Amino acid sequence: MRIAIDAMGGDHAPGLIVQGVLEAAAEWPDTELVLVGDTAAVEPLFKGQKPANVTLCHTDEVIGPDEEPVKAVRRKKGSSMVVAGQLVREKRADAMISAGNTGALMTTGLLVVGRLEGIERPALAPMLPTMDDVGVLALDLGANMDAKPEHLLQYAIMGSIYRAKVHGFDNPRVGLLNVGTEERKGNELTKAAYDLLEQAPINFIGNVEARDLLNRSCDILICDGFAGNIMLKAMEGTAGSLMTFLKDAFGETLMTKLAAAVMMPKLRALRKKMDYKEHGSAPLLGLNGLVMKCHGSSDAKAVKNAIRQARTAIKAQLTESIAAEIGGRS
C-alpha cells in the first residue's frame, strides 16, 4: 500500500511529521510512505539515512492555518496538501494524511479527491475518549456547520461501516446527540433525523446526552458539525483545565507532592485517556479515497498512529464498502 503524507501541514511540520514517518517506516516496511513537501526542508531531516520505503514528492507551496480554504486550494494547486490529494485522486496513493488547515483539507477532499457517488456531505469522524479506553466515534464534528436529516442518516451508515471494518465492532450502537433521551426531544433536525435513523439498517439506540459519552453510552455518536464541534472543544477545554488544576493542586505543599508521587500512575493513565495523540487522526468519510485529518499540534506519535489507522482502513477496503452501501441505497 502507498500512503501520502502532507509534510508541511501542522504546527510541528516538517520536523515531527518526518519523525513520525520514520518510526512508521521502520515498523511497516511493506508500506510505501510518500512525504509531500519542500525537499529542501524535508531531506536534511533524514540525516542521510532515508529508509527504502520512504519517497519524496517535491512541492513548493504551503497552505497556512489561517488561509481561506476554498481560495487557498484553488490558488495553490502546487501546495503539499493539494498535491497529496491529487495522488489519491489519481490512484497513485491509497490514502493521504495531513495535520494542516482543516477547512482546506475538507475542500481538498471535495474539490480534488471528490465525493463518493450518493454522498451529499462528507463527515469528519474523530474518536472521543471514554473511561473504558474504547472510545466513541463521533461524526460530524466540524466538516459541515449545517446539516439535513438525510446527512445525519448517511453519517450513521458511514460510521457504522467504519466502526465495523476498522475497529472490528459487531453491530455497533448508534446514538443521536440530543438534549434528552426521550424520543421527541430536540429541534426539528434531530426529530426528523430520529425517524430516519429508526428505519435505517443500523443498530440505532435513540437519543444520547453529551454528559453520558465518557461512559460510552453509544459506539457511534451522530450530530451536525456545529453542535459536534462545540461539544468537542468543550471536552478538550475541560480536560486541559482539569489536568492543569491537578498539577497545581498537587504541587502546593510537601504533603500534596508526596500524594502526587503515589497517584502518578493513575494521573498518567487519566492523561492518556484524554490524549488525542493516542487516536492519531480522524477520517473524512464519504470521499472517493481515504483522507485522514491529524490534530494541528500532532507530534511524531500522532503521525505514526495516523499511518496505523490508514493501513487498517486500506486493508479493510473502507472506501469501497461505503461506496457499495451508499450506492445501493441511492
CSV table of C-alpha atoms in Angstrom, one decimal:
chain,number,residue,atom,x,y,z
A,1,MET,CA,0.0,0.0,0.0
A,2,ARG,CA,1.1,3.6,-0.6
A,3,ILE,CA,0.2,6.5,1.8
A,4,ALA,CA,0.9,10.2,1.0
A,5,ILE,CA,1.7,12.4,4.0
A,6,ASP,CA,1.5,16.2,3.9
A,7,ALA,CA,4.9,17.0,5.3
A,8,MET,CA,4.3,20.8,5.6
A,9,GLY,CA,0.9,20.8,7.4
A,10,GLY,CA,0.6,21.3,11.2
A,11,ASP,CA,2.3,23.2,14.0
A,12,HIS,CA,5.3,21.0,14.1
A,13,ALA,CA,5.9,20.5,10.4
A,14,PRO,CA,8.1,19.2,8.9
A,15,GLY,CA,10.3,18.0,11.8
A,16,LEU,CA,7.8,15.9,13.8
A,17,ILE,CA,5.9,14.8,10.7
A,18,VAL,CA,9.1,13.3,9.3
A,19,GLN,CA,10.0,11.7,12.7
A,20,GLY,CA,6.6,10.0,12.8
A,21,VAL,CA,7.0,8.8,9.2
A,22,LEU,CA,10.5,7.4,10.1
A,23,GLU,CA,9.0,5.5,13.0
A,24,ALA,CA,6.2,4.1,10.9
A,25,ALA,CA,8.6,3.2,8.1
A,26,ALA,CA,10.6,1.1,10.5
A,27,GLU,CA,7.6,-0.7,11.8
A,28,TRP,CA,5.8,-1.3,8.5
A,29,PRO,CA,8.5,-1.9,5.8
A,30,ASP,CA,5.8,-3.2,3.5
A,31,THR,CA,4.1,0.2,3.2
A,32,GLU,CA,5.5,3.0,0.9
A,33,LEU,CA,5.3,6.4,2.6
A,34,VAL,CA,5.3,9.4,0.3
A,35,LEU,CA,6.3,12.7,2.0
A,36,VAL,CA,4.8,15.6,0.0
A,37,GLY,CA,6.6,18.9,0.7
A,38,ASP,CA,9.6,21.1,0.1
A,39,THR,CA,12.5,18.7,-0.3
A,40,ALA,CA,15.0,21.4,0.7
A,41,ALA,CA,13.3,21.4,4.2
A,42,VAL,CA,12.5,17.7,4.4
A,43,GLU,CA,15.5,15.9,3.1
A,44,PRO,CA,18.1,17.2,5.7
A,45,LEU,CA,15.9,15.7,8.4
A,46,PHE,CA,16.8,12.2,7.3
A,47,LYS,CA,20.5,12.9,8.0
A,48,GLY,CA,21.5,10.9,5.1
A,49,GLN,CA,19.6,7.8,6.2
A,50,LYS,CA,16.3,7.8,4.3
A,51,PRO,CA,14.5,4.4,4.5
A,52,ALA,CA,13.9,2.5,1.3
A,53,ASN,CA,10.1,2.6,1.8
A,54,VAL,CA,10.1,6.5,2.1
A,55,THR,CA,9.9,8.6,-1.0
A,56,LEU,CA,9.8,12.4,-1.5
A,57,CYS,CA,7.4,14.3,-3.7
A,58,HIS,CA,8.5,17.9,-4.1
A,59,THR,CA,6.1,20.9,-3.8
A,60,ASP,CA,7.0,24.5,-3.3
A,61,GLU,CA,3.8,25.8,-1.8
A,62,VAL,CA,2.1,25.5,1.6
A,63,ILE,CA,-1.5,26.3,2.8
A,64,GLY,CA,-1.3,28.2,6.0
A,65,PRO,CA,-3.5,27.6,9.0
A,66,ASP,CA,-5.4,30.9,8.7
A,67,GLU,CA,-5.9,30.9,4.9
A,68,GLU,CA,-9.4,30.9,3.5
A,69,PRO,CA,-9.9,27.2,2.5
A,70,VAL,CA,-11.6,27.4,-1.0
A,71,LYS,CA,-9.3,30.3,-2.2
A,72,ALA,CA,-6.2,28.5,-0.9
A,73,VAL,CA,-7.0,25.2,-2.5
A,74,ARG,CA,-7.9,26.8,-5.9
A,75,ARG,CA,-4.9,29.2,-6.0
A,76,LYS,CA,-2.2,26.9,-4.5
A,77,LYS,CA,-2.5,23.8,-6.7
A,78,GLY,CA,1.2,23.1,-6.0
A,79,SER,CA,0.7,23.0,-2.2
A,80,SER,CA,1.7,19.9,-0.3
A,81,MET,CA,-1.9,19.3,0.8
A,82,VAL,CA,-3.4,19.6,-2.7
A,83,VAL,CA,-0.7,17.5,-4.3
A,84,ALA,CA,-1.3,14.7,-1.7
A,85,GLY,CA,-5.0,14.9,-2.6
A,86,GLN,CA,-4.1,14.6,-6.3
A,87,LEU,CA,-2.1,11.4,-5.6
A,88,VAL,CA,-5.2,9.9,-4.0
A,89,ARG,CA,-7.5,11.0,-6.8
A,90,GLU,CA,-5.1,9.6,-9.5
A,91,LYS,CA,-4.8,6.3,-7.5
A,92,ARG,CA,-1.1,6.9,-7.1
A,93,ALA,CA,-1.7,6.7,-3.3
A,94,ASP,CA,-4.2,4.7,-1.3
A,95,ALA,CA,-4.6,7.3,1.3
A,96,MET,CA,-3.4,10.8,2.4
A,97,ILE,CA,-2.7,12.2,5.9
A,98,SER,CA,-2.5,15.9,6.9
A,99,ALA,CA,-2.2,17.9,10.1
A,100,GLY,CA,-2.8,21.1,8.2
A,101,ASN,CA,-5.8,23.6,7.8
A,102,THR,CA,-9.0,21.6,8.5
A,103,GLY,CA,-11.1,23.6,6.2
A,104,ALA,CA,-8.6,23.4,3.4
A,105,LEU,CA,-8.3,19.6,3.8
A,106,MET,CA,-12.1,19.3,3.6
A,107,THR,CA,-12.0,21.5,0.5
A,108,THR,CA,-9.2,19.3,-0.9
A,109,GLY,CA,-11.3,16.3,-0.2
A,110,LEU,CA,-14.3,17.7,-2.1
A,111,LEU,CA,-12.6,19.5,-5.0
A,112,VAL,CA,-9.6,17.3,-5.6
A,113,VAL,CA,-10.3,13.8,-4.2
A,114,GLY,CA,-14.1,14.1,-4.9
A,115,ARG,CA,-17.2,12.7,-3.1
A,116,LEU,CA,-18.4,9.2,-3.4
A,117,GLU,CA,-21.5,8.8,-5.6
A,118,GLY,CA,-24.6,9.2,-3.4
A,119,ILE,CA,-22.9,11.1,-0.6
A,120,GLU,CA,-24.2,14.6,-0.1
A,121,ARG,CA,-21.8,15.7,2.7
A,122,PRO,CA,-18.6,14.0,3.8
A,123,ALA,CA,-18.1,14.0,7.6
A,124,LEU,CA,-15.2,14.4,10.0
A,125,ALA,CA,-15.2,11.5,12.3
A,126,PRO,CA,-12.7,11.6,15.2
A,127,MET,CA,-12.7,9.3,18.3
A,128,LEU,CA,-13.8,10.8,21.6
A,129,PRO,CA,-12.2,9.3,24.7
A,130,THR,CA,-14.2,7.2,27.1
A,131,MET,CA,-13.4,5.9,30.6
A,132,ASP,CA,-13.1,2.3,29.4
A,133,ASP,CA,-10.5,3.3,26.8
A,134,VAL,CA,-12.6,2.1,23.9
A,135,GLY,CA,-13.8,5.4,22.6
A,136,VAL,CA,-16.8,6.8,20.7
A,137,LEU,CA,-16.6,7.5,17.0
A,138,ALA,CA,-18.3,10.9,16.5
A,139,LEU,CA,-19.5,12.4,13.3
A,140,ASP,CA,-19.8,15.1,12.1
A,141,LEU,CA,-17.5,17.2,14.3
A,142,GLY,CA,-16.8,20.1,12.1
A,143,ALA,CA,-16.7,19.4,8.4
A,144,ASN,CA,-20.2,20.9,7.8
A,145,MET,CA,-21.8,23.5,10.0
A,146,ASP,CA,-25.3,22.9,8.7
A,147,ALA,CA,-26.9,19.5,8.0
A,148,LYS,CA,-30.1,18.0,6.8
A,149,PRO,CA,-31.7,14.9,8.4
A,150,GLU,CA,-30.6,12.9,5.3
A,151,HIS,CA,-27.0,13.9,6.0
A,152,LEU,CA,-27.2,12.6,9.6
A,153,LEU,CA,-28.6,9.3,8.1
A,154,GLN,CA,-25.6,9.0,5.8
A,155,TYR,CA,-23.2,9.8,8.7
A,156,ALA,CA,-24.7,6.9,10.7
A,157,ILE,CA,-24.3,4.4,7.9
A,158,MET,CA,-20.7,5.5,7.2
A,159,GLY,CA,-19.9,5.5,10.9
A,160,SER,CA,-21.3,2.0,11.3
A,161,ILE,CA,-19.2,0.7,8.4
A,162,TYR,CA,-16.1,2.4,9.7
A,163,ARG,CA,-16.6,1.0,13.3
A,164,ALA,CA,-17.1,-2.5,11.9
A,165,LYS,CA,-14.4,-2.5,9.3
A,166,VAL,CA,-11.6,-0.6,11.1
A,167,HIS,CA,-12.4,-1.2,14.7
A,168,GLY,CA,-13.9,-4.7,14.4
A,169,PHE,CA,-17.2,-3.9,16.1
A,170,ASP,CA,-20.1,-6.3,15.6
A,171,ASN,CA,-23.3,-4.4,15.3
A,172,PRO,CA,-22.1,-1.0,16.8
A,173,ARG,CA,-24.6,1.1,18.7
A,174,VAL,CA,-25.6,4.4,17.1
A,175,GLY,CA,-26.8,7.3,19.2
A,176,LEU,CA,-28.1,10.7,18.2
A,177,LEU,CA,-26.7,13.7,20.2
A,178,ASN,CA,-29.6,15.5,21.8
A,179,VAL,CA,-30.7,17.5,24.9
A,180,GLY,CA,-32.5,14.5,26.4
A,181,THR,CA,-33.0,10.8,25.8
A,182,GLU,CA,-36.8,10.9,25.1
A,183,GLU,CA,-37.8,10.1,21.6
A,184,ARG,CA,-39.4,13.5,20.7
A,185,LYS,CA,-36.7,15.7,22.3
A,186,GLY,CA,-34.7,18.2,20.3
A,187,ASN,CA,-35.0,20.6,17.4
A,188,GLU,CA,-36.5,20.0,14.0
A,189,LEU,CA,-33.3,18.5,12.7
A,190,THR,CA,-32.9,15.9,15.4
A,191,LYS,CA,-36.6,15.0,15.4
A,192,ALA,CA,-36.6,14.3,11.6
A,193,ALA,CA,-33.2,12.5,11.8
A,194,TYR,CA,-34.6,10.3,14.6
A,195,ASP,CA,-37.3,9.0,12.3
A,196,LEU,CA,-34.8,8.2,9.5
A,197,LEU,CA,-32.3,6.5,11.8
A,198,GLU,CA,-35.0,4.3,13.3
A,199,GLN,CA,-35.7,2.9,9.8
A,200,ALA,CA,-32.1,2.5,8.7
A,201,PRO,CA,-30.1,-0.8,8.6
A,202,ILE,CA,-28.1,0.2,11.7
A,203,ASN,CA,-28.2,-0.5,15.4
A,204,PHE,CA,-29.9,2.8,16.4
A,205,ILE,CA,-30.4,3.1,20.2
A,206,GLY,CA,-32.0,6.5,20.3
A,207,ASN,CA,-31.0,9.9,21.7
A,208,VAL,CA,-28.0,10.3,23.9
A,209,GLU,CA,-26.8,13.2,26.1
A,210,ALA,CA,-23.3,14.6,26.0
A,211,ARG,CA,-22.8,14.0,29.7
A,212,ASP,CA,-23.0,10.3,29.2
A,213,LEU,CA,-20.4,10.0,26.4
A,214,LEU,CA,-17.4,9.4,28.7
A,215,ASN,CA,-19.2,6.3,29.9
A,216,ARG,CA,-19.6,5.1,26.3
A,217,SER,CA,-23.4,5.3,26.1
A,218,CYS,CA,-23.0,4.5,22.4
A,219,ASP,CA,-20.3,3.4,20.0
A,220,ILE,CA,-21.1,6.0,17.3
A,221,LEU,CA,-22.4,9.5,18.0
A,222,ILE,CA,-24.3,11.3,15.3
A,223,CYS,CA,-24.7,15.1,15.2
A,224,ASP,CA,-24.4,18.1,12.9
A,225,GLY,CA,-21.0,19.7,12.6
A,226,PHE,CA,-21.9,22.9,14.6
A,227,ALA,CA,-23.2,21.1,17.7
A,228,GLY,CA,-20.5,18.4,17.4
A,229,ASN,CA,-17.6,20.9,17.2
A,230,ILE,CA,-18.8,22.9,20.2
A,231,MET,CA,-19.1,19.6,22.2
A,232,LEU,CA,-15.5,18.6,21.1
A,233,LYS,CA,-14.0,22.0,22.0
A,234,ALA,CA,-15.8,21.9,25.4
A,235,MET,CA,-14.4,18.4,26.1
A,236,GLU,CA,-10.9,19.4,25.1
A,237,GLY,CA,-11.0,22.5,27.2
A,238,THR,CA,-12.4,20.7,30.3
A,239,ALA,CA,-9.7,18.0,30.0
A,240,GLY,CA,-6.9,20.6,29.7
A,241,SER,CA,-8.2,22.7,32.7
A,242,LEU,CA,-8.6,19.5,34.8
A,243,MET,CA,-5.0,18.5,34.2
A,244,THR,CA,-3.8,22.0,35.0
A,245,PHE,CA,-5.8,22.1,38.2
A,246,LEU,CA,-4.5,18.8,39.4
A,247,LYS,CA,-0.9,19.7,38.6
A,248,ASP,CA,-1.2,23.0,40.6
A,249,ALA,CA,-3.1,21.3,43.5
A,250,PHE,CA,-0.5,18.5,43.8
A,251,GLY,CA,2.4,21.0,43.8
A,252,GLU,CA,1.2,23.2,46.6
A,253,THR,CA,2.8,21.6,49.7
A,254,LEU,CA,5.2,18.8,50.6
A,255,MET,CA,2.2,16.6,51.6
A,256,THR,CA,0.4,17.1,48.3
A,257,LYS,CA,3.7,16.4,46.4
A,258,LEU,CA,4.0,13.1,48.2
A,259,ALA,CA,0.4,12.4,47.4
A,260,ALA,CA,1.2,13.2,43.7
A,261,ALA,CA,4.0,10.7,43.8
A,262,VAL,CA,1.6,8.0,45.0
A,263,MET,CA,-1.1,9.0,42.5
A,264,MET,CA,1.3,9.5,39.5
A,265,PRO,CA,0.4,6.2,37.7
A,266,LYS,CA,-3.3,7.0,37.9
A,267,LEU,CA,-2.7,10.6,36.8
A,268,ARG,CA,-0.7,9.4,33.8
A,269,ALA,CA,-3.4,6.9,32.9
A,270,LEU,CA,-6.0,9.7,33.0
A,271,ARG,CA,-3.9,12.0,30.8
A,272,LYS,CA,-3.5,9.1,28.3
A,273,LYS,CA,-7.3,8.6,28.2
A,274,MET,CA,-7.8,12.2,27.3
A,275,ASP,CA,-4.9,12.4,24.8
A,276,TYR,CA,-5.9,12.9,21.2
A,277,LYS,CA,-2.4,11.6,20.1
A,278,GLU,CA,-3.5,8.1,21.1
A,279,HIS,CA,-6.0,8.0,18.3
A,280,GLY,CA,-3.8,9.7,15.7
A,281,SER,CA,-6.3,11.1,13.2
A,282,ALA,CA,-9.9,11.4,12.1
A,283,PRO,CA,-11.1,10.2,8.7
A,284,LEU,CA,-13.1,12.3,6.3
A,285,LEU,CA,-15.8,9.8,5.5
A,286,GLY,CA,-17.7,9.9,2.2
A,287,LEU,CA,-14.8,10.8,-0.1
A,288,ASN,CA,-13.7,8.9,-3.2
A,289,GLY,CA,-10.5,8.0,-1.4
A,290,LEU,CA,-9.1,7.8,2.1
A,291,VAL,CA,-8.3,11.2,3.7
A,292,MET,CA,-7.2,11.4,7.3
A,293,LYS,CA,-7.0,14.6,9.4
A,294,CYS,CA,-4.5,14.8,12.2
A,295,HIS,CA,-4.7,17.4,15.0
A,296,GLY,CA,-2.8,20.6,14.2
A,297,SER,CA,-0.4,20.1,17.1
A,298,SER,CA,0.2,16.4,16.3
A,299,ASP,CA,3.6,15.0,17.3
A,300,ALA,CA,5.5,12.1,15.9
A,301,LYS,CA,3.4,9.6,17.9
A,302,ALA,CA,0.2,11.0,16.5
A,303,VAL,CA,1.5,10.8,12.9
A,304,LYS,CA,2.6,7.2,13.4
A,305,ASN,CA,-0.8,6.3,14.8
A,306,ALA,CA,-2.5,8.0,11.9
A,307,ILE,CA,-0.5,5.9,9.5
A,308,ARG,CA,-1.5,2.8,11.5
A,309,GLN,CA,-5.2,3.8,11.1
A,310,ALA,CA,-4.8,4.4,7.4
A,311,ARG,CA,-3.2,1.0,6.9
A,312,THR,CA,-6.1,-0.7,8.7
A,313,ALA,CA,-8.7,1.2,6.7
A,314,ILE,CA,-7.0,0.4,3.4
A,315,LYS,CA,-6.8,-3.3,4.3
A,316,ALA,CA,-10.5,-3.3,5.3
A,317,GLN,CA,-11.4,-1.6,2.0
A,318,LEU,CA,-13.3,1.1,3.9
A,319,THR,CA,-13.9,3.4,1.0
A,320,GLU,CA,-15.2,0.6,-1.3
A,321,SER,CA,-17.5,-0.7,1.5
A,322,ILE,CA,-19.1,2.8,2.0
A,323,ALA,CA,-19.5,3.2,-1.8
A,324,ALA,CA,-21.2,-0.2,-2.1
A,325,GLU,CA,-23.6,0.5,0.8
A,326,ILE,CA,-24.5,4.1,-0.1
A,327,GLY,CA,-24.6,3.4,-3.8
A,328,GLY,CA,-27.0,0.5,-3.1
A,329,ARG,CA,-29.4,2.9,-1.3
A,330,SER,CA,-29.2,5.8,-3.7
